[in-house]
Every structure is written in structure tokens, then in C-alpha cells.
Amino acid sequence: MPSVIPASTLINSSISNGMMNPPTNLPPTDSSVPSYEGIASKHDSQLMQHMFRAFVGKALDDKSSGNVAAYEDMRRQFSIRPDAKDAPSSIQIQNLLSALTCNVSRLDSSCSSLIMSILGSVWVSRDESFVRCYTKFLGHLLSAQSTYLPLVMTMLIQHMCYQSNSLAIHYEHAHMALKYVLDLVPRAHSYLYSCILEEFPYKDESILAQMTYISNVLSICEYVPSLKGPVLHAVIDKIIQVDVEIQVELDIEDDEDSDASDASDDAASDVLTASALYERHADASEDLTSSTLLNDDPLSPVDTKQTLLQLDQLLYILFSYLSKNLNQSRDRYVVYNSLIRSFVNTVLKTFRCRYTQFLIFWASQLNPEFTDIFLGVLTEVCLNPSQPYTLRISGAMYLGSYVSRAKTLEASTIQIIVGLMTRWMEAYLDQCENELSDDLISKHSVFYAINQSVLYIYCFRWQELRISDETDPMDPRPAEWLPGLEVLHRSVLSRLNPLRYCSPNIVHQFARIAHHLNFMYVYSILEQNRKGSIRDGLETIDSFFPFDPYRLSKSSSIVQPFYNEWRPVPGMDDVEEAEDEPMSDYPLVPSL
């Protein structure tokens, strides 16, 4: 180790020589940049700062004259890794940054190599004093040289990405610097969102990479509220890509399982079941709590089960973020409206989405006004003839599933929605009941979708749709039903024959419940349809109901309190009912 060079000796030598190199008669150093080793007093510290400023100024002057030796030596100080043998100390780098901060007006595009080295240097892992100095340099640089804005913003957002050796404090340092730059340089806001999108991890990256980045970009929204809507949409878009991929993989697995139905019991044990998933996820959840977010051993989603874990974790992060913003934040309506827009623009139009839609399912039940907004959106999509028919069918499925499954819905709200749907059905029958067509399911697909949703709602919400005199439980009169619900009688008897084209499972369950509750007997129609299906083939509309039971382990704890589970109809014995029913090719469905 070279002997300590007194500050006064260095300064006197620098002044006499016109630059800040150490005198030649002193022990050699590794760099022409002044060394700060051994300087302890406040007075010596101030002198050293003056010395560094003089050195930086002279290095930039020499560069302008064509002598780049000192400039390159200065640039090299930022390129050396802190753990390298010849690495300069943090104090030395910090003093260089302070000196450069005083010369930012001279750091134009001709100094881009130096700026690139500074931006690529290690800084988030250094001490607080260094981080504050580095942050100050960035702010002053961008105030004087706005051409570096894209580079600086990209660098700061890249520090929000997962690194195996990062600690929580490192991300805090990155957020501190980003907030400072955004406050000091308003123009930086225009680059922020594009940088966030650019650095999003690919969907096949590790769980921790996804979790870390999404957590960090949601944290950015706390000090940049204008980003909440766009970032929320971007995060949902990324999550839905994982969601859809899982459903495709599960469908493939289901097909393979069906083809291998005669395989051995050992092979069957590998099939993904809910209980197996819960066990695997329970173990993983213990290792992926917030306290171990930055573990050095990230999991890679190499199969469907791992991808399910990834989706569960990502949804849990977003549920937690929305919980804070929708329950306490003053701009909760802004956040909710952003969620609605994301639902309409992305989720509603995405086929095979299985879990992402539960964000709006849950959020809409946090506030009665949110519920009204969501139901208004769904009814507008479903019943508005100006909407594309594919979107209307999706809206009908969502409306039926939501009214059936949303636990917080009041009976009056359920009755209003069903009333809107049955009035639309009646108007449609008035107009189209006698139309002939070779392809009924194509021409009247929206009608069948709305019929199917009403049947589905009836199976779940028959109690809310029945109006009886509770003051006299011994009243022998039959129960009265919601006015307008009788249109189902007209509908199932019409030439459009919805029971033929709706999902057999839903139709059969409706038939059993309606018969048990003395609302309607439709088994003769089902028998006719069965014979027609044998002759002409069975074609039905899509039976996708988006709020079917939620099977992700960790995030289900948020959804379940708002979820209406299937409850058997009291007094309806499955065996006895099955014995009374005519034979059909439709499978019995004990529960939905």
C-alpha cells in the first residue's frame, strides 16, 4: 500500500503544476485522479473537494485541446468494479461526482463516454452519502443536458429489475433517485412510462423477477399518481398473458389425460389436482413471502405448476396494491375507473382467461358504487345492439356469472339485473320468434347467451327471485316469482328453442331445480331435443362462465370472502330426482 500523501502536499503541488496530479517525488499512485486516503479532518476534506474540482476542470480543458489522458483516467474510475483490486474508494468516486456536478454544463454529447460509464457504475449498493451525491449529480446533469434523459431514465428503471445480489435498500435508493429526478426535471415524466414498458420481464422469467419488477413499478405509482391507470393496465396485460398460457397448457394436459385414460395408476398420479396444487403452493408461499422476496435462488416457471405459482404470486401483489388504493386512497375512483377500462379493453376480449378477471370481481364488491358501475358496464355491453356480437356474448357470460357468484349483491340488485335481461328477451322474441334460419345458433347467438345466463342465475339465485309471503309460512298458495321471469316459459317453448343450444349441464341443472320448485317442467322438451341431437348432431353455444371457483391458493384468501359458493337446493335429493327424470344423454350435474 502506498504511503499516505498529505492533502497540503497534493494541493501545493497541484497549484504549482497547474493541474491536480501528485508531485513526481512522491510515491506513485494507481491513477492521476487524486487520492482521498487518510484525509480525516473537515478542513482537509474541504481542501480535497477543491482539489477534485480543479482536477475535473483541467481534465475537461485538456480534452478540448485533444489531450484525453486525464479524461480517460477519470472515466476509468467509474468503470472499475468496486470489488476489483485497483478499485478507487467510494469517497474518491463521490468527490469526483461532486466535482462533475459543478461542471455539468460542460458535459455535452462529446462527454457521452464518461456519462455512460457513470450511469453504468455501481451506486445503489453504496452508502447513503454516496447515493445522495450520485442522485444530485443526475438531477443537475439532466437540468443542464436534457439529451441524456432517455439514458438516465432507462438506467433508473433497470435498477427496479430483479438482481440476485440486490437488497431491499438498493431498490429504495433507486426510488429515491427517480423521485428526485422527476421532481427536479418535469420533462423526465414523458420518458417514464415508455421505459417501464420496455423493461418489463418476459413472461418466462423467474417468479422473483416478475414479482420484484411489478412491486417496484407499482411503488412508482405512489409518487407519480398519474401513472396508476397506465401502469395498472400494463401489469394486468402482463398477468393475463401468463393466465392464458396456463389455460392452453391445462387444456393440452386434459386432452393428454383423456387419451391416456387406460394408463397405470402411477401415471395418473401426476395429473394436476386441486389438492396437489394447494400442497405445492403452500410450500412455495412460505418461501416467497415479502421478507424473502430477494432470495438468491429464484424459481423458474418450467412447467404448468410453477406457472400457476407465478400467477398466484403476481395476482396477490396486485390484489394487495388495489386493496390499499381502493379502500383508503383519495383517488380510489380514478384507480377503479382504470381497472374498469382495463377490463373492457383487455380482459373482456380475452378468450381462455381464467383468473385475472377476479380482480374486477373483487374490486367491484368493495363499494356499492363500484358494483353499480360494473353492472352498468356489463349490461351496456350485453344488451346494446351496437356492440359486436362476440363482445355481447362475452358480456352475457360475465353478467350471468357475476350476478350468480358475487356474494355481496343484494336481492334488489339481482332482481333489477334479471328484470333487464328478461325484458330484453321478451322484446327479442316479439321481433324474432318467428324468423326461420338454417343456422339458428349463429343468427341468434346473443339471445342464447342471455338465456343461458338467466338459467345460470336462476340455479344460484332462485331464493332472491322468488317472492313469497313470509308472514304466513303455512300459506298453501304456490310461491310467486319475480315479475317478468315468466318470459322463460315463452322462451323455452318458442321456435328458437334455447334449451337445445344452451350448455347441456346448465340446462339439465335448471330443469331439475325448476321442477323441484314448481316453476317449470321442461323434461318433455329435453327429450325432444335429445332425439333431435341424435339425428342432427349436438351444437351448443360457449358455456364459459368466468367466475367459476377460484383455485389459486394464496390469492384465494382475498377472493373467498366475496364469493358465493354453490349451495344445493333444500329438499332436492339427487338420487330421487334422478329417478324421476326421463333418460337423456345429458350428464347429471350435482353442483355447478
Coordinates of C-alpha atoms in Angstrom, one line a residue:
M1 CA 0.0 0.0 0.0
P2 CA 1.4 3.4 -0.9
S3 CA 2.2 5.8 1.9
V4 CA -0.4 8.5 2.7
I5 CA 0.0 11.7 0.8
P6 CA -0.9 14.8 2.9
A7 CA -3.5 16.9 1.4
S8 CA -1.4 20.1 1.7
T9 CA 1.4 18.5 -0.3
L10 CA -1.0 17.4 -3.0
I11 CA -2.7 20.8 -3.2
N12 CA 0.6 22.8 -3.3
S13 CA 2.0 20.5 -5.9
S14 CA -1.2 20.8 -8.0
I15 CA -1.3 24.6 -7.8
S16 CA 2.4 24.9 -8.8
N17 CA 1.9 22.4 -11.7
G18 CA -1.4 23.8 -12.9
M19 CA -3.3 20.5 -12.5
M20 CA -4.2 18.1 -9.8
N21 CA -1.6 15.3 -10.4
P22 CA 0.6 14.2 -7.5
P23 CA 4.2 15.5 -7.4
T24 CA 6.7 13.3 -9.1
N25 CA 8.9 13.0 -6.0
L26 CA 6.1 11.3 -4.0
P27 CA 5.2 7.6 -4.0
P28 CA 3.3 6.7 -7.3
T29 CA -0.4 6.1 -7.2
D30 CA -2.6 4.0 -9.5
S31 CA -4.2 6.9 -11.1
S32 CA -3.8 10.6 -11.9
V33 CA -7.0 11.2 -10.0
P34 CA -6.2 12.5 -6.5
S35 CA -6.4 10.0 -3.7
Y36 CA -8.5 10.7 -0.6
E37 CA -6.9 8.1 1.6
G38 CA -6.1 9.2 5.1
I39 CA -7.9 12.5 5.0
A40 CA -9.8 12.9 8.2
S41 CA -10.4 16.5 9.2
K42 CA -13.2 18.7 7.9
H43 CA -10.6 21.2 6.8
D44 CA -8.7 18.7 4.8
S45 CA -12.0 17.4 3.3
Q46 CA -12.9 20.8 2.0
L47 CA -9.4 21.2 0.5
M48 CA -9.7 17.9 -1.2
Q49 CA -13.0 18.8 -2.7
H50 CA -11.4 22.0 -4.2
M51 CA -8.6 19.8 -5.5
F52 CA -11.0 17.4 -7.2
R53 CA -12.9 20.3 -8.8
A54 CA -9.6 21.7 -10.2
F55 CA -8.7 18.3 -11.5
V56 CA -12.0 17.8 -13.3
G57 CA -11.9 21.3 -14.8
K58 CA -8.3 20.7 -16.0
A59 CA -9.2 17.3 -17.4
L60 CA -12.1 18.7 -19.4
D61 CA -9.9 21.6 -20.6
D62 CA -7.2 19.1 -21.8
K63 CA -9.8 17.0 -23.6
S64 CA -11.0 20.1 -25.5
S65 CA -7.3 20.6 -26.5
G66 CA -7.0 17.0 -27.7
N67 CA -5.3 15.6 -24.6
V68 CA -7.7 12.9 -23.3
A69 CA -5.3 11.1 -20.8
A70 CA -6.8 12.7 -17.6
Y71 CA -10.4 12.5 -19.0
E72 CA -9.9 8.7 -19.8
D73 CA -8.4 8.2 -16.4
M74 CA -11.4 9.9 -14.8
R75 CA -13.8 7.8 -16.9
R76 CA -12.0 4.6 -15.9
Q77 CA -12.6 5.3 -12.2
F78 CA -16.4 4.8 -12.8
S79 CA -15.9 1.7 -14.9
I80 CA -13.9 -0.3 -12.3
R81 CA -16.0 -2.7 -10.2
P82 CA -15.9 -1.9 -6.5
D83 CA -14.5 -5.4 -5.7
A84 CA -11.6 -5.0 -8.2
K85 CA -8.1 -5.0 -6.8
D86 CA -7.4 -1.5 -8.1
A87 CA -10.9 -0.1 -7.4
P88 CA -11.0 3.5 -6.1
S89 CA -12.7 4.1 -2.8
S90 CA -16.3 5.3 -2.5
I91 CA -15.0 8.6 -1.1
Q92 CA -12.8 9.2 -4.1
I93 CA -15.7 8.5 -6.6
Q94 CA -18.0 10.6 -4.5
N95 CA -15.6 13.6 -4.7
L96 CA -15.3 13.1 -8.5
L97 CA -19.1 13.2 -8.7
S98 CA -19.3 16.3 -6.6
A99 CA -16.7 18.0 -8.9
L100 CA -18.5 16.9 -12.0
T101 CA -21.8 18.2 -10.6
C102 CA -20.2 21.6 -10.6
N103 CA -19.3 21.2 -14.3
V104 CA -22.5 19.6 -15.8
S105 CA -22.8 22.5 -18.3
R106 CA -19.6 21.2 -19.9
L107 CA -20.7 17.5 -20.1
D108 CA -22.3 17.7 -23.6
S109 CA -22.5 14.9 -26.1
S110 CA -18.7 15.0 -26.5
C111 CA -18.5 13.6 -23.0
S112 CA -21.1 10.8 -23.6
S113 CA -18.5 8.1 -22.9
L114 CA -17.9 9.5 -19.4
I115 CA -21.7 9.7 -18.8
M116 CA -22.2 6.2 -19.9
S117 CA -19.5 5.0 -17.5
I118 CA -21.1 6.9 -14.7
L119 CA -24.6 5.6 -15.5
G120 CA -23.2 2.0 -15.7
S121 CA -21.3 2.3 -12.4
V122 CA -22.3 0.6 -9.2
W123 CA -24.1 3.1 -6.9
V124 CA -27.2 1.7 -5.4
S125 CA -25.2 -0.6 -3.1
R126 CA -23.0 2.2 -1.7
D127 CA -23.7 4.2 1.5
E128 CA -26.4 6.9 1.9
S129 CA -23.9 9.8 1.4
F130 CA -22.7 8.4 -1.9
V131 CA -26.3 7.7 -3.1
R132 CA -27.3 11.3 -2.3
C133 CA -24.3 12.6 -4.1
Y134 CA -25.0 10.4 -7.2
T135 CA -28.7 11.5 -7.2
K136 CA -27.7 15.1 -7.0
F137 CA -25.4 14.7 -10.0
L138 CA -28.2 13.1 -12.0
G139 CA -30.6 15.9 -11.3
H140 CA -28.1 18.6 -12.2
L141 CA -26.9 16.8 -15.3
L142 CA -30.4 16.5 -16.7
S143 CA -31.2 20.1 -15.8
A144 CA -28.3 21.2 -17.9
Q145 CA -28.1 18.4 -20.5
S146 CA -31.6 17.1 -21.3
T147 CA -30.2 14.9 -24.2
Y148 CA -29.2 12.4 -21.5
L149 CA -32.8 12.0 -20.3
P150 CA -33.6 8.7 -22.1
L151 CA -30.3 7.1 -20.9
V152 CA -30.8 8.2 -17.3
M153 CA -34.5 7.1 -17.1
T154 CA -33.7 3.7 -18.6
M155 CA -30.9 3.2 -16.1
L156 CA -33.1 4.1 -13.1
I157 CA -35.9 1.8 -14.3
Q158 CA -33.4 -1.0 -14.9
H159 CA -32.5 -0.8 -11.2
M160 CA -36.1 -1.7 -10.5
C161 CA -35.5 -5.1 -12.1
Y162 CA -34.5 -8.2 -10.0
Q163 CA -30.9 -8.8 -9.3
S164 CA -29.7 -11.9 -7.4
N165 CA -27.5 -9.8 -5.1
S166 CA -29.9 -6.9 -4.5
L167 CA -31.3 -6.0 -1.2
A168 CA -34.4 -4.0 -0.4
I169 CA -32.4 -0.9 0.4
H170 CA -30.9 -1.0 -3.1
Y171 CA -34.4 -0.6 -4.6
E172 CA -35.1 2.2 -2.1
H173 CA -32.1 4.0 -3.4
A174 CA -33.3 3.7 -6.9
H175 CA -36.7 5.0 -6.0
M176 CA -35.1 7.9 -4.1
A177 CA -33.1 8.9 -7.2
L178 CA -36.0 8.5 -9.6
K179 CA -38.3 10.7 -7.4
Y180 CA -35.6 13.4 -7.1
V181 CA -35.1 13.4 -10.9
L182 CA -38.9 13.6 -11.6
D183 CA -39.3 16.4 -9.1
L184 CA -36.4 18.4 -10.4
V185 CA -36.8 17.7 -14.2
P186 CA -40.6 17.7 -15.1
R187 CA -39.7 16.6 -18.7
A188 CA -38.5 13.3 -17.3
H189 CA -42.1 12.3 -16.8
S190 CA -42.6 12.0 -20.6
Y191 CA -40.0 9.2 -20.7
L192 CA -41.1 7.3 -17.6
Y193 CA -43.9 5.1 -18.9
S194 CA -42.2 4.0 -22.1
C195 CA -39.1 3.0 -20.0
I196 CA -41.4 1.0 -17.7
L197 CA -42.9 -0.9 -20.6
E198 CA -39.6 -1.5 -22.2
E199 CA -38.1 -3.2 -19.1
F200 CA -41.0 -5.5 -18.2
P201 CA -39.7 -9.0 -17.6
Y202 CA -40.7 -11.6 -20.2
K203 CA -43.4 -14.0 -19.0
D204 CA -41.0 -16.9 -18.9
E205 CA -38.6 -15.2 -16.5
S206 CA -38.4 -16.2 -12.8
I207 CA -41.2 -15.6 -10.3
L208 CA -39.0 -13.3 -8.3
A209 CA -38.1 -11.3 -11.5
Q210 CA -41.8 -10.8 -12.1
M211 CA -42.7 -10.0 -8.5
T212 CA -39.8 -7.6 -8.0
Y213 CA -40.4 -5.6 -11.0
I214 CA -44.2 -5.3 -10.7
S215 CA -43.8 -4.4 -7.0
N216 CA -41.4 -1.7 -7.9
V217 CA -43.4 -0.2 -10.7
L218 CA -46.5 -0.1 -8.5
S219 CA -44.4 1.7 -5.9
I220 CA -43.5 4.3 -8.5
C221 CA -47.2 5.0 -8.9
E222 CA -47.3 6.1 -5.3
Y223 CA -45.2 9.2 -6.0
V224 CA -46.4 9.5 -9.7
P225 CA -50.2 9.2 -9.3
S226 CA -50.8 10.0 -13.0
L227 CA -49.2 6.6 -13.9
K228 CA -51.6 4.5 -11.9
G229 CA -54.0 3.9 -14.7
P230 CA -51.5 3.1 -17.5
V231 CA -49.3 1.0 -15.2
L232 CA -52.3 -0.9 -13.9
H233 CA -53.3 -1.7 -17.4
A234 CA -49.7 -2.8 -18.3
V235 CA -49.5 -5.1 -15.3
I236 CA -52.8 -6.7 -16.0
D237 CA -51.8 -7.2 -19.6
K238 CA -48.7 -9.0 -18.5
I239 CA -50.5 -11.1 -16.0
I240 CA -53.2 -12.1 -18.5
Q241 CA -50.5 -13.4 -20.8
V242 CA -49.5 -15.8 -18.1
D243 CA -53.1 -16.7 -17.3
V244 CA -54.0 -17.5 -20.9
E245 CA -50.8 -19.6 -21.4
I246 CA -51.8 -21.7 -18.3
Q247 CA -55.2 -22.4 -19.7
V248 CA -53.8 -23.6 -23.0
E249 CA -51.3 -25.9 -21.2
L250 CA -54.1 -27.2 -18.9
D251 CA -56.3 -27.9 -21.9
I252 CA -53.4 -29.8 -23.6
E253 CA -52.9 -31.8 -20.3
D254 CA -56.6 -32.6 -20.2
D255 CA -56.5 -33.9 -23.7
E256 CA -53.5 -36.0 -23.0
D257 CA -55.1 -37.3 -19.8
S258 CA -58.2 -38.2 -21.7
D259 CA -56.1 -40.1 -24.4
A260 CA -54.2 -41.9 -21.6
S261 CA -57.3 -42.9 -19.5
D262 CA -56.1 -46.5 -19.5
A263 CA -52.6 -45.7 -18.3
S264 CA -51.3 -47.0 -15.0
D265 CA -52.2 -45.5 -11.6
D266 CA -48.7 -44.2 -11.3
A267 CA -49.1 -42.1 -14.4
A268 CA -52.5 -40.8 -13.2
S269 CA -51.0 -39.6 -10.0
D270 CA -49.0 -37.0 -12.0
V271 CA -52.3 -35.2 -13.1
L272 CA -52.6 -31.8 -11.6
T273 CA -55.3 -31.8 -9.0
A274 CA -56.5 -29.0 -6.7
S275 CA -55.2 -30.7 -3.6
A276 CA -51.8 -31.3 -5.2
L277 CA -51.6 -27.7 -6.3
Y278 CA -52.6 -26.4 -2.9
E279 CA -49.8 -28.5 -1.3
R280 CA -47.2 -27.3 -3.7
H281 CA -48.3 -23.7 -3.4
A282 CA -48.4 -23.8 0.4
D283 CA -44.8 -24.9 0.4
A284 CA -43.8 -22.2 -2.1
S285 CA -45.7 -19.5 -0.4
E286 CA -43.7 -19.9 2.7
D287 CA -40.5 -19.3 0.7
L288 CA -41.9 -16.4 -1.3
T289 CA -43.1 -14.0 1.4
S290 CA -42.2 -10.4 1.2
S291 CA -39.4 -10.9 3.7
T292 CA -37.7 -13.3 1.3
L293 CA -38.5 -11.5 -1.9
L294 CA -34.9 -11.1 -2.8
N295 CA -33.7 -14.6 -2.3
D296 CA -30.7 -15.7 -4.3
D297 CA -32.4 -18.9 -5.6
P298 CA -35.3 -17.8 -7.8
L299 CA -37.8 -20.3 -9.1
S300 CA -38.2 -20.7 -12.9
P301 CA -41.7 -21.4 -14.3
V302 CA -40.6 -24.5 -16.2
D303 CA -43.9 -26.2 -16.1
T304 CA -47.6 -25.5 -15.6
K305 CA -47.5 -25.9 -11.8
Q306 CA -44.7 -23.4 -11.5
T307 CA -46.5 -21.0 -13.8
L308 CA -49.6 -21.3 -11.6
L309 CA -47.5 -20.4 -8.6
Q310 CA -46.2 -17.4 -10.5
L311 CA -49.7 -16.3 -11.5
D312 CA -50.8 -16.7 -7.9
Q313 CA -48.0 -14.5 -6.6
L314 CA -48.5 -11.8 -9.2
L315 CA -52.2 -11.6 -8.6
Y316 CA -51.6 -11.4 -4.8
I317 CA -49.3 -8.4 -5.3
L318 CA -51.9 -6.7 -7.4
F319 CA -54.7 -7.5 -5.0
S320 CA -52.7 -6.0 -2.2
Y321 CA -51.9 -2.9 -4.2
L322 CA -55.5 -2.4 -5.2
S323 CA -56.7 -3.0 -1.6
K324 CA -54.7 -0.1 -0.4
N325 CA -55.8 2.2 -3.3
L326 CA -59.5 1.3 -3.4
N327 CA -60.1 1.3 0.3
Q328 CA -58.1 4.2 1.6
S329 CA -56.8 6.3 -1.3
R330 CA -58.4 9.6 -2.2
D331 CA -58.1 8.8 -5.8
R332 CA -59.8 5.4 -5.5
Y333 CA -62.4 6.3 -8.2
V334 CA -59.5 7.0 -10.6
V335 CA -58.0 3.6 -9.8
Y336 CA -61.3 1.8 -10.1
N337 CA -62.1 3.5 -13.4
S338 CA -58.7 2.5 -14.7
L339 CA -59.5 -1.1 -13.6
I340 CA -62.8 -0.9 -15.5
R341 CA -61.1 0.4 -18.6
S342 CA -58.6 -2.4 -18.5
F343 CA -61.4 -4.9 -18.1
V344 CA -63.3 -3.7 -21.1
N345 CA -60.3 -3.2 -23.3
T346 CA -58.4 -6.4 -22.5
V347 CA -60.0 -8.9 -20.1
L348 CA -63.5 -8.9 -21.6
K349 CA -61.9 -9.6 -25.1
T350 CA -59.5 -12.3 -24.0
F351 CA -60.5 -15.9 -24.6
R352 CA -59.5 -18.5 -22.0
C353 CA -58.7 -16.0 -19.3
R354 CA -59.3 -17.9 -16.0
Y355 CA -58.2 -15.8 -13.0
T356 CA -57.3 -12.3 -14.0
Q357 CA -60.9 -11.2 -14.1
F358 CA -61.3 -11.8 -10.4
L359 CA -59.5 -8.5 -9.8
I360 CA -62.6 -6.7 -11.0
F361 CA -64.9 -9.3 -9.4
W362 CA -63.4 -8.5 -6.0
A363 CA -62.8 -4.8 -6.5
S364 CA -66.4 -4.1 -7.6
Q365 CA -67.7 -5.5 -4.3
L366 CA -65.7 -3.2 -2.1
N367 CA -68.1 -0.3 -2.6
P368 CA -71.8 -0.3 -3.7
E369 CA -71.0 2.4 -6.2
F370 CA -68.3 0.2 -7.7
T371 CA -70.9 -2.6 -8.0
D372 CA -73.3 -0.3 -9.8
I373 CA -70.5 0.9 -12.2
F374 CA -69.5 -2.7 -13.1
L375 CA -73.1 -3.9 -13.6
G376 CA -73.8 -0.9 -15.7
V377 CA -70.8 -1.7 -17.9
L378 CA -71.8 -5.3 -18.3
T379 CA -75.5 -4.6 -19.1
E380 CA -74.4 -1.9 -21.6
V381 CA -72.1 -4.4 -23.4
C382 CA -74.5 -7.2 -23.2
L383 CA -77.8 -5.5 -24.2
N384 CA -76.6 -2.8 -26.6
P385 CA -77.2 -3.9 -30.2
S386 CA -74.4 -1.6 -31.5
Q387 CA -71.8 -3.7 -29.8
P388 CA -70.0 -6.5 -31.7
Y389 CA -71.9 -9.8 -31.2
T390 CA -68.8 -11.6 -29.8
L391 CA -68.4 -8.9 -27.2
R392 CA -72.1 -9.1 -26.3
I393 CA -71.8 -12.9 -25.8
S394 CA -68.8 -12.4 -23.5
G395 CA -70.7 -9.7 -21.7
A396 CA -73.7 -12.0 -21.1
M397 CA -71.4 -14.7 -19.7
Y398 CA -69.7 -12.2 -17.4
L399 CA -73.1 -10.8 -16.3
G400 CA -74.6 -14.1 -15.5
S401 CA -71.5 -15.4 -13.7
Y402 CA -71.1 -12.2 -11.7
V403 CA -74.8 -12.0 -10.5
S404 CA -74.6 -15.7 -9.6
R405 CA -71.2 -15.5 -7.8
A406 CA -70.9 -12.1 -6.2
K407 CA -71.6 -12.6 -2.6
T408 CA -72.3 -9.0 -1.6
L409 CA -75.1 -8.4 -4.1
E410 CA -78.4 -7.5 -2.6
A411 CA -81.6 -9.2 -3.7
S412 CA -83.0 -6.0 -5.1
T413 CA -79.9 -5.6 -7.3
I414 CA -80.2 -9.2 -8.5
Q415 CA -83.9 -8.7 -9.4
I416 CA -83.1 -5.5 -11.3
I417 CA -80.5 -7.2 -13.4
V418 CA -82.6 -10.2 -14.1
G419 CA -85.5 -7.9 -14.9
L420 CA -83.4 -6.1 -17.5
M421 CA -82.4 -9.4 -19.1
T422 CA -85.9 -10.9 -19.3
R423 CA -87.4 -7.7 -20.7
W424 CA -84.7 -7.8 -23.4
M425 CA -85.6 -11.4 -24.1
E426 CA -89.3 -10.6 -24.4
A427 CA -88.6 -7.8 -26.8
Y428 CA -86.3 -10.1 -28.9
L429 CA -89.0 -12.8 -29.0
D430 CA -91.5 -10.2 -30.2
Q431 CA -89.3 -9.3 -33.1
C432 CA -87.5 -12.6 -34.0
E433 CA -89.5 -15.5 -32.6
N434 CA -91.0 -16.5 -36.0
E435 CA -87.9 -16.0 -38.1
L436 CA -86.7 -19.0 -39.9
S437 CA -83.0 -19.8 -40.4
D438 CA -80.8 -22.8 -41.3
D439 CA -78.3 -21.8 -38.6
L440 CA -80.2 -20.6 -35.5
I441 CA -77.2 -20.7 -33.3
S442 CA -75.3 -18.3 -35.5
K443 CA -78.1 -15.9 -36.1
H444 CA -79.4 -15.8 -32.5
S445 CA -76.2 -16.4 -30.5
V446 CA -76.6 -13.3 -28.3
F447 CA -80.2 -14.4 -27.5
Y448 CA -79.0 -17.9 -26.5
A449 CA -76.1 -16.4 -24.4
I450 CA -78.5 -14.2 -22.5
N451 CA -81.0 -17.1 -22.0
Q452 CA -78.2 -19.3 -20.7
S453 CA -77.1 -16.6 -18.2
V454 CA -80.6 -16.2 -16.9
L455 CA -80.8 -20.0 -16.4
Y456 CA -77.5 -20.0 -14.7
I457 CA -78.6 -17.1 -12.4
Y458 CA -81.8 -19.0 -11.6
C459 CA -79.9 -22.0 -10.4
F460 CA -77.8 -19.9 -8.0
R461 CA -80.3 -17.2 -7.0
W462 CA -83.7 -18.8 -7.1
Q463 CA -84.3 -17.6 -3.5
E464 CA -83.8 -14.0 -4.5
L465 CA -86.0 -14.4 -7.5
R466 CA -88.9 -16.0 -5.5
I467 CA -91.3 -13.6 -3.9
S468 CA -93.4 -15.2 -1.1
D469 CA -95.4 -14.0 1.9
E470 CA -93.1 -14.7 4.8
T471 CA -95.7 -13.6 7.4
D472 CA -97.6 -16.9 6.9
P473 CA -95.4 -19.9 6.4
M474 CA -98.4 -22.2 6.3
D475 CA -99.9 -20.4 3.3
P476 CA -100.7 -23.2 0.8
R477 CA -100.5 -20.9 -2.2
P478 CA -97.6 -21.6 -4.6
A479 CA -94.6 -19.3 -4.5
E480 CA -94.7 -16.2 -6.7
W481 CA -91.8 -15.4 -8.8
L482 CA -90.2 -12.1 -9.9
P483 CA -92.4 -10.3 -12.4
G484 CA -91.0 -10.9 -15.9
L485 CA -89.4 -14.2 -15.1
E486 CA -92.4 -15.9 -16.8
V487 CA -90.8 -15.0 -20.1
L488 CA -88.7 -18.1 -19.6
H489 CA -91.8 -20.1 -20.3
R490 CA -92.3 -18.4 -23.6
S491 CA -88.7 -18.6 -24.5
V492 CA -88.2 -22.3 -24.0
L493 CA -91.4 -23.1 -25.9
S494 CA -90.5 -20.8 -28.8
R495 CA -89.2 -21.9 -32.1
L496 CA -85.8 -20.6 -31.1
N497 CA -85.7 -23.5 -28.5
P498 CA -82.8 -22.1 -26.3
L499 CA -82.7 -25.4 -24.3
R500 CA -81.4 -27.1 -27.4
Y501 CA -78.5 -24.7 -27.9
C502 CA -77.5 -23.7 -24.3
S503 CA -75.0 -25.7 -22.3
P504 CA -76.4 -29.2 -21.5
N505 CA -75.1 -29.1 -18.0
I506 CA -76.7 -25.8 -17.2
V507 CA -80.0 -26.8 -18.9
H508 CA -80.2 -30.0 -17.0
Q509 CA -79.5 -28.4 -13.7
F510 CA -82.1 -25.7 -14.4
A511 CA -84.6 -28.4 -15.3
R512 CA -84.1 -30.2 -12.0
I513 CA -84.3 -27.1 -9.8
A514 CA -87.2 -25.5 -11.7
H515 CA -89.2 -28.8 -11.5
H516 CA -88.4 -29.2 -7.8
L517 CA -89.5 -25.6 -7.1
N518 CA -92.7 -25.9 -9.2
F519 CA -91.5 -23.2 -11.5
M520 CA -91.4 -25.1 -14.8
Y521 CA -91.4 -28.6 -16.2
V522 CA -89.2 -28.9 -19.2
Y523 CA -88.2 -32.6 -19.4
S524 CA -90.5 -33.2 -22.3
I525 CA -88.7 -30.5 -24.3
L526 CA -85.3 -32.0 -23.3
E527 CA -86.4 -35.4 -24.5
Q528 CA -87.4 -33.9 -27.9
N529 CA -84.1 -32.1 -28.1
R530 CA -82.2 -35.3 -27.2
K531 CA -83.8 -37.1 -30.1
G532 CA -83.1 -34.2 -32.4
S533 CA -79.5 -34.1 -31.3
I534 CA -79.1 -37.8 -32.1
R535 CA -80.5 -37.1 -35.6
D536 CA -78.8 -33.8 -36.4
G537 CA -75.9 -33.6 -34.0
L538 CA -75.5 -31.5 -30.9
E539 CA -74.3 -27.9 -31.3
T540 CA -74.3 -25.5 -28.3
I541 CA -73.0 -22.1 -27.6
D542 CA -70.0 -21.5 -25.4
S543 CA -70.6 -22.3 -21.8
F544 CA -67.7 -20.3 -20.4
F545 CA -68.6 -18.7 -17.1
P546 CA -65.6 -16.5 -16.0
F547 CA -66.2 -16.6 -12.2
D548 CA -66.1 -20.3 -11.8
P549 CA -64.4 -21.4 -8.5
Y550 CA -61.1 -19.7 -7.8
R551 CA -58.3 -22.3 -7.3
L552 CA -55.2 -20.3 -6.7
S553 CA -54.0 -20.9 -3.1
K554 CA -52.5 -17.7 -1.8
S555 CA -54.7 -15.1 -3.5
S556 CA -57.8 -17.1 -2.9
S557 CA -57.8 -15.8 0.7
I558 CA -58.7 -12.3 -0.8
V559 CA -61.4 -13.6 -3.2
Q560 CA -63.2 -16.1 -1.0
P561 CA -65.0 -13.7 1.4
F562 CA -66.7 -12.2 -1.7
Y563 CA -67.5 -15.4 -3.4
N564 CA -70.9 -17.2 -3.4
E565 CA -70.4 -20.9 -3.4
W566 CA -72.9 -23.4 -4.9
R567 CA -75.5 -24.5 -2.3
P568 CA -77.8 -27.4 -3.0
V569 CA -81.5 -26.7 -3.1
P570 CA -83.0 -27.8 0.3
G571 CA -85.1 -30.9 -0.1
M572 CA -83.9 -31.8 -3.5
D573 CA -82.4 -35.3 -3.2
D574 CA -80.1 -36.1 -6.1
V575 CA -81.0 -39.8 -6.3
E576 CA -84.7 -39.3 -6.1
E577 CA -84.7 -36.5 -8.6
A578 CA -82.6 -38.6 -11.0
E579 CA -85.0 -41.5 -10.7
D580 CA -88.0 -39.2 -11.6
E581 CA -86.2 -37.7 -14.7
P582 CA -86.5 -39.2 -18.2
M583 CA -83.4 -40.8 -19.6
S584 CA -81.2 -38.4 -21.6
D585 CA -77.7 -38.1 -22.9
Y586 CA -77.0 -35.1 -20.7
P587 CA -74.8 -35.8 -17.7
L588 CA -76.3 -35.2 -14.3
V589 CA -74.7 -32.2 -12.6
P590 CA -75.0 -32.4 -8.8
S591 CA -73.5 -28.9 -8.4
L592 CA -72.3 -26.0 -10.6

